[in-house]
Amino acid sequence: MHFPGGWHPPPLRNTIDNKKKMPNYNQEACLLKVPRFEQNRPWRSLLLPIFCFSLSLLNMLQRFFGCVYLSAVSQLVTLTGTQAKCPVQLSPKSVVVEYGGSVAVNCTASVPHYGMGWEASEGGVDKTRDSVVTWTVSDLREWDIKPFCYVNYDITHDIPCQVELLVTIYKTPDSVSISIVNHRGPMMEGEQYELQCDVVDVAPVQNLTVKWYKGQTLLSQTTFTDTSITPVNEVAKLLITADRADDGAQYRCEAELDLGAEGPQPPPTVTSKPLSAEVN
């Protein structure tokens, strides 16, 4: 195209070629960082690559130190989790002891340490450098005792780690008795009567089961939800219908303490005297 006076417009810049000449940076992103009044300066083409490279380097450093921080946090969490597992073993891990009975439990350290022992209201053991310490009580009478073994195995921490021993103390009932509620004399055929079983001074009651028998036949069982660990008195009741065929039958109730596999086997049991039924 010809223009008057021989004037020609300046050639158009190939922006695609210019982009190809730029280093491998996000030029559009860099331009957003540059103030608008600076973007049309003559030295823009020279300084823009340097500016973009600086941003890229800054981003790389941020990622690097971010990874270092996350790695440090991860190692701290791992260390904390390791310390949460106290390097001692109790043998046995829990005990069931009759009130006034004796008990002995070993605590063994599985790593070198700077001192270990037992803390307890009865039978405590002072800190020692031995690898095995034993908690021993010959006459245990504290219902809520909570002994724990502790060990200092990390010299950089003043607070030792510790493992608590689960102790269950039990007491068999002083007495178990059966009676008919609000009734004396013979029972009338077809009438309903309530039997009552009184269990005196037993613990722990949540492990107590009262079993009802007629002769050798198990009629019913009663359990309790009370969480008291000290001795209590409990009452269980059973409703029966008198039948002439039951005249002379022997009713009884039985208090059984089921303390699990670690408790005495068979479970300790106290039985009432039999109640002889008389039916007219």
Tab-separated table of C-alpha atoms in Angstrom:
chain	number	residue	atom	x	y	z
A	1	MET	CA	0.000	0.000	0.000
A	2	HIS	CA	1.346	3.504	-0.938
A	3	PHE	CA	0.951	6.558	1.291
A	4	PRO	CA	1.283	10.254	0.387
A	5	GLY	CA	4.678	11.799	0.699
A	6	GLY	CA	6.406	8.452	0.896
A	7	TRP	CA	5.392	7.889	4.530
A	8	HIS	CA	5.097	4.357	5.753
A	9	PRO	CA	3.636	3.167	9.080
A	10	PRO	CA	5.988	1.463	11.511
A	11	PRO	CA	6.070	-2.345	11.219
A	12	LEU	CA	3.752	-4.297	13.508
A	13	ARG	CA	5.481	-6.249	16.287
A	14	ASN	CA	5.090	-9.998	16.236
A	15	THR	CA	3.945	-10.566	19.797
A	16	ILE	CA	4.035	-14.310	19.333
A	17	ASP	CA	7.727	-14.190	18.366
A	18	ASN	CA	8.467	-11.889	21.273
A	19	LYS	CA	6.878	-14.375	23.644
A	20	LYS	CA	8.999	-17.140	22.193
A	21	LYS	CA	12.130	-15.117	22.892
A	22	MET	CA	11.205	-14.702	26.546
A	23	PRO	CA	12.625	-17.143	29.063
A	24	ASN	CA	10.339	-19.915	30.244
A	25	TYR	CA	8.347	-17.734	32.675
A	26	ASN	CA	4.670	-16.869	32.843
A	27	GLN	CA	4.909	-13.453	31.150
A	28	GLU	CA	1.233	-12.623	31.612
A	29	ALA	CA	1.505	-13.316	35.345
A	30	CYS	CA	4.579	-11.122	35.555
A	31	LEU	CA	2.836	-8.295	33.745
A	32	LEU	CA	0.139	-8.348	36.373
A	33	LYS	CA	2.847	-7.737	38.985
A	34	VAL	CA	4.238	-4.710	37.115
A	35	PRO	CA	2.449	-1.383	37.735
A	36	ARG	CA	0.400	-0.349	34.694
A	37	PHE	CA	2.248	2.971	34.259
A	38	GLU	CA	5.564	1.064	34.102
A	39	GLN	CA	4.516	-1.501	31.498
A	40	ASN	CA	5.041	0.781	28.464
A	41	ARG	CA	8.468	2.113	29.458
A	42	PRO	CA	11.261	1.597	26.866
A	43	TRP	CA	13.336	-0.588	29.215
A	44	ARG	CA	10.406	-2.974	29.879
A	45	SER	CA	11.699	-5.620	27.442
A	46	LEU	CA	15.072	-5.709	29.250
A	47	LEU	CA	13.909	-5.791	32.865
A	48	LEU	CA	10.800	-7.947	32.503
A	49	PRO	CA	12.754	-11.250	32.168
A	50	ILE	CA	14.806	-10.344	35.263
A	51	PHE	CA	11.643	-9.488	37.160
A	52	CYS	CA	9.990	-12.755	36.146
A	53	PHE	CA	13.069	-14.781	37.061
A	54	SER	CA	13.143	-13.160	40.495
A	55	LEU	CA	9.505	-14.093	41.084
A	56	SER	CA	10.148	-17.655	39.959
A	57	LEU	CA	13.169	-17.945	42.285
A	58	LEU	CA	11.128	-16.536	45.179
A	59	ASN	CA	8.393	-19.121	44.569
A	60	MET	CA	10.993	-21.914	44.498
A	61	LEU	CA	12.448	-20.758	47.835
A	62	GLN	CA	8.991	-20.586	49.383
A	63	ARG	CA	8.253	-24.135	48.277
A	64	PHE	CA	11.630	-25.366	49.556
A	65	PHE	CA	11.317	-23.839	53.015
A	66	GLY	CA	7.677	-24.943	53.164
A	67	CYS	CA	8.805	-28.543	52.616
A	68	VAL	CA	11.494	-28.146	55.276
A	69	TYR	CA	8.863	-26.870	57.719
A	70	LEU	CA	6.466	-29.717	56.968
A	71	SER	CA	9.284	-32.230	57.348
A	72	ALA	CA	10.202	-30.792	60.758
A	73	VAL	CA	6.577	-30.929	61.886
A	74	SER	CA	6.305	-34.515	60.658
A	75	GLN	CA	9.418	-35.545	62.602
A	76	LEU	CA	8.088	-33.803	65.729
A	77	VAL	CA	4.770	-35.644	65.458
A	78	THR	CA	6.609	-38.934	64.948
A	79	LEU	CA	8.800	-38.288	67.977
A	80	THR	CA	5.794	-37.368	70.090
A	81	GLY	CA	4.000	-40.534	69.016
A	82	THR	CA	7.064	-42.583	69.918
A	83	GLN	CA	7.314	-41.036	73.360
A	84	ALA	CA	3.601	-41.664	73.892
A	85	LYS	CA	4.412	-45.404	73.981
A	86	CYS	CA	6.081	-45.760	77.351
A	87	PRO	CA	8.882	-48.381	77.082
A	88	VAL	CA	7.824	-50.468	80.094
A	89	GLN	CA	5.831	-53.690	80.383
A	90	LEU	CA	3.645	-54.692	83.317
A	91	SER	CA	3.342	-58.348	84.227
A	92	PRO	CA	0.474	-58.953	84.640
A	93	LYS	CA	-1.127	-55.944	82.918
A	94	SER	CA	-4.095	-55.974	85.338
A	95	VAL	CA	-4.924	-57.779	88.552
A	96	VAL	CA	-8.000	-59.005	90.440
A	97	VAL	CA	-7.417	-59.154	94.203
A	98	GLU	CA	-9.671	-60.157	97.065
A	99	TYR	CA	-10.078	-57.454	99.700
A	100	GLY	CA	-7.262	-57.914	102.234
A	101	GLY	CA	-5.336	-60.180	99.865
A	102	SER	CA	-1.788	-59.888	98.524
A	103	VAL	CA	-0.561	-58.732	95.128
A	104	ALA	CA	2.765	-58.497	93.234
A	105	VAL	CA	3.310	-56.975	89.775
A	106	ASN	CA	6.597	-56.561	87.873
A	107	CYS	CA	7.440	-53.514	85.779
A	108	THR	CA	10.223	-54.080	83.232
A	109	ALA	CA	11.978	-51.362	81.200
A	110	SER	CA	12.735	-52.233	77.577
A	111	VAL	CA	15.280	-49.411	77.031
A	112	PRO	CA	18.228	-47.940	78.986
A	113	HIS	CA	16.923	-45.401	81.483
A	114	TYR	CA	17.884	-42.899	84.188
A	115	GLY	CA	15.522	-44.188	86.871
A	116	MET	CA	12.215	-46.009	87.297
A	117	GLY	CA	9.844	-46.902	90.126
A	118	TRP	CA	6.265	-47.295	91.336
A	119	GLU	CA	3.948	-44.558	92.594
A	120	ALA	CA	1.130	-45.890	94.790
A	121	SER	CA	-0.686	-45.076	98.025
A	122	GLU	CA	0.348	-48.549	99.218
A	123	GLY	CA	3.555	-50.355	98.255
A	124	GLY	CA	5.284	-47.539	96.336
A	125	VAL	CA	8.861	-48.171	95.126
A	126	ASP	CA	11.493	-45.387	95.094
A	127	LYS	CA	13.313	-44.556	91.876
A	128	THR	CA	16.061	-47.012	91.004
A	129	ARG	CA	18.400	-47.796	88.098
A	130	ASP	CA	17.299	-51.444	88.053
A	131	SER	CA	15.562	-52.719	84.920
A	132	VAL	CA	12.792	-54.505	86.872
A	133	VAL	CA	10.845	-53.105	89.845
A	134	THR	CA	8.051	-54.926	91.690
A	135	TRP	CA	4.959	-53.436	93.281
A	136	THR	CA	4.033	-55.574	96.288
A	137	VAL	CA	1.269	-55.288	98.876
A	138	SER	CA	0.593	-58.063	101.400
A	139	ASP	CA	-2.748	-56.773	102.726
A	140	LEU	CA	-4.559	-54.683	100.095
A	141	ARG	CA	-7.451	-52.700	101.594
A	142	GLU	CA	-7.679	-49.531	99.494
A	143	TRP	CA	-10.625	-49.828	97.125
A	144	ASP	CA	-9.671	-47.082	94.655
A	145	ILE	CA	-5.915	-47.661	94.504
A	146	LYS	CA	-4.303	-46.647	91.192
A	147	PRO	CA	-0.622	-47.611	91.122
A	148	PHE	CA	1.534	-46.714	88.130
A	149	CYS	CA	5.048	-47.552	87.004
A	150	TYR	CA	7.169	-44.665	85.685
A	151	VAL	CA	10.508	-44.419	83.874
A	152	ASN	CA	12.920	-41.612	82.903
A	153	TYR	CA	14.451	-42.779	79.628
A	154	ASP	CA	15.061	-39.426	77.896
A	155	ILE	CA	17.522	-37.137	79.709
A	156	THR	CA	16.164	-34.106	77.797
A	157	HIS	CA	12.736	-34.480	79.451
A	158	ASP	CA	12.195	-34.044	83.192
A	159	ILE	CA	8.717	-35.589	83.107
A	160	PRO	CA	8.831	-39.416	83.056
A	161	CYS	CA	6.384	-41.537	81.126
A	162	GLN	CA	4.120	-43.844	83.098
A	163	VAL	CA	1.783	-46.828	82.760
A	164	GLU	CA	-1.114	-47.369	85.163
A	165	LEU	CA	-1.984	-50.793	86.533
A	166	LEU	CA	-5.682	-51.680	86.510
A	167	VAL	CA	-6.599	-53.114	89.921
A	168	THR	CA	-9.962	-54.722	90.691
A	169	ILE	CA	-10.675	-55.488	94.345
A	170	TYR	CA	-13.567	-57.781	95.171
A	171	LYS	CA	-15.408	-58.945	98.265
A	172	THR	CA	-17.824	-61.857	98.496
A	173	PRO	CA	-21.139	-61.239	100.311
A	174	ASP	CA	-21.320	-61.552	104.079
A	175	SER	CA	-24.694	-63.256	103.670
A	176	VAL	CA	-27.333	-64.201	101.086
A	177	SER	CA	-30.949	-64.917	102.127
A	178	ILE	CA	-34.303	-65.632	100.435
A	179	SER	CA	-37.835	-64.761	101.614
A	180	ILE	CA	-41.421	-64.209	100.414
A	181	VAL	CA	-42.343	-60.512	100.347
A	182	ASN	CA	-45.225	-59.564	102.690
A	183	HIS	CA	-46.422	-63.147	103.201
A	184	ARG	CA	-46.327	-65.836	105.858
A	185	GLY	CA	-47.725	-69.344	105.869
A	186	PRO	CA	-48.886	-71.497	102.937
A	187	MET	CA	-49.301	-70.077	99.432
A	188	MET	CA	-52.619	-70.377	97.609
A	189	GLU	CA	-52.654	-72.166	94.249
A	190	GLY	CA	-52.949	-69.762	91.309
A	191	GLU	CA	-51.879	-66.728	93.327
A	192	GLN	CA	-48.721	-64.711	92.507
A	193	TYR	CA	-45.992	-64.192	95.091
A	194	GLU	CA	-42.765	-62.226	95.092
A	195	LEU	CA	-39.531	-63.800	96.228
A	196	GLN	CA	-36.747	-61.560	97.496
A	197	CYS	CA	-33.012	-62.244	97.655
A	198	ASP	CA	-30.941	-60.058	99.996
A	199	VAL	CA	-27.197	-59.833	99.252
A	200	VAL	CA	-25.208	-58.136	102.014
A	201	ASP	CA	-21.866	-56.302	101.629
A	202	VAL	CA	-20.617	-57.319	98.176
A	203	ALA	CA	-18.243	-55.622	95.700
A	204	PRO	CA	-17.972	-54.761	92.904
A	205	VAL	CA	-21.716	-54.980	92.343
A	206	GLN	CA	-21.448	-54.558	88.551
A	207	ASN	CA	-19.855	-58.033	88.488
A	208	LEU	CA	-22.637	-59.551	90.591
A	209	THR	CA	-25.240	-61.943	89.195
A	210	VAL	CA	-28.096	-63.311	91.316
A	211	LYS	CA	-29.357	-66.679	90.073
A	212	TRP	CA	-32.763	-68.113	91.029
A	213	TYR	CA	-33.290	-71.881	91.339
A	214	LYS	CA	-36.199	-74.203	91.994
A	215	GLY	CA	-34.530	-77.443	92.903
A	216	GLN	CA	-31.803	-77.833	90.260
A	217	THR	CA	-33.676	-75.791	87.659
A	218	LEU	CA	-32.398	-72.279	86.885
A	219	LEU	CA	-35.438	-69.982	86.766
A	220	SER	CA	-33.924	-66.537	86.170
A	221	GLN	CA	-30.879	-64.288	86.560
A	222	THR	CA	-30.556	-60.725	87.812
A	223	THR	CA	-27.633	-58.388	87.034
A	224	PHE	CA	-26.838	-54.880	88.293
A	225	THR	CA	-25.619	-51.652	86.649
A	226	ASP	CA	-24.340	-49.878	89.764
A	227	THR	CA	-20.697	-48.836	89.195
A	228	SER	CA	-19.753	-48.580	92.867
A	229	ILE	CA	-16.411	-50.238	93.641
A	230	THR	CA	-16.984	-50.375	97.413
A	231	PRO	CA	-19.247	-52.936	99.146
A	232	VAL	CA	-23.022	-52.400	98.962
A	233	ASN	CA	-26.217	-54.269	99.852
A	234	GLU	CA	-28.365	-55.392	96.922
A	235	VAL	CA	-31.885	-56.794	96.568
A	236	ALA	CA	-33.174	-58.978	93.727
A	237	LYS	CA	-36.800	-60.034	93.261
A	238	LEU	CA	-38.606	-62.793	91.366
A	239	LEU	CA	-42.354	-63.122	90.708
A	240	ILE	CA	-43.786	-66.680	90.825
A	241	THR	CA	-47.253	-68.240	90.516
A	242	ALA	CA	-48.073	-70.892	93.099
A	243	ASP	CA	-48.936	-74.308	91.723
A	244	ARG	CA	-50.006	-77.355	93.702
A	245	ALA	CA	-47.325	-79.341	91.845
A	246	ASP	CA	-44.727	-77.063	93.459
A	247	ASP	CA	-45.773	-78.030	96.990
A	248	GLY	CA	-42.548	-78.892	98.825
A	249	ALA	CA	-40.293	-77.397	96.100
A	250	GLN	CA	-37.022	-75.871	97.285
A	251	TYR	CA	-36.358	-72.295	96.113
A	252	ARG	CA	-32.968	-70.654	96.594
A	253	CYS	CA	-30.918	-67.708	95.281
A	254	GLU	CA	-27.221	-67.648	94.537
A	255	ALA	CA	-24.889	-64.611	94.420
A	256	GLU	CA	-22.048	-65.066	91.939
A	257	LEU	CA	-19.125	-62.670	91.296
A	258	ASP	CA	-17.922	-63.088	87.721
A	259	LEU	CA	-14.583	-61.237	87.595
A	260	GLY	CA	-13.466	-62.394	84.174
A	261	ALA	CA	-10.571	-64.563	83.094
A	262	GLU	CA	-8.162	-62.872	85.518
A	263	GLY	CA	-10.466	-63.463	88.482
A	264	PRO	CA	-10.805	-66.644	90.535
A	265	GLN	CA	-12.117	-69.715	88.696
A	266	PRO	CA	-14.769	-70.869	89.165
A	267	PRO	CA	-16.326	-67.522	90.139
A	268	PRO	CA	-16.898	-67.176	93.910
A	269	THR	CA	-20.483	-67.982	94.872
A	270	VAL	CA	-22.561	-67.610	98.039
A	271	THR	CA	-25.934	-69.456	98.220
A	272	SER	CA	-28.933	-68.818	100.421
A	273	LYS	CA	-30.586	-71.442	102.573
A	274	PRO	CA	-33.453	-73.106	100.686
A	275	LEU	CA	-37.020	-71.837	100.998
A	276	SER	CA	-39.506	-74.701	101.082
A	277	ALA	CA	-42.766	-73.867	99.268
A	278	GLU	CA	-46.091	-74.901	100.861
A	279	VAL	CA	-49.011	-74.660	98.449
A	280	ASN	CA	-52.702	-75.243	99.303
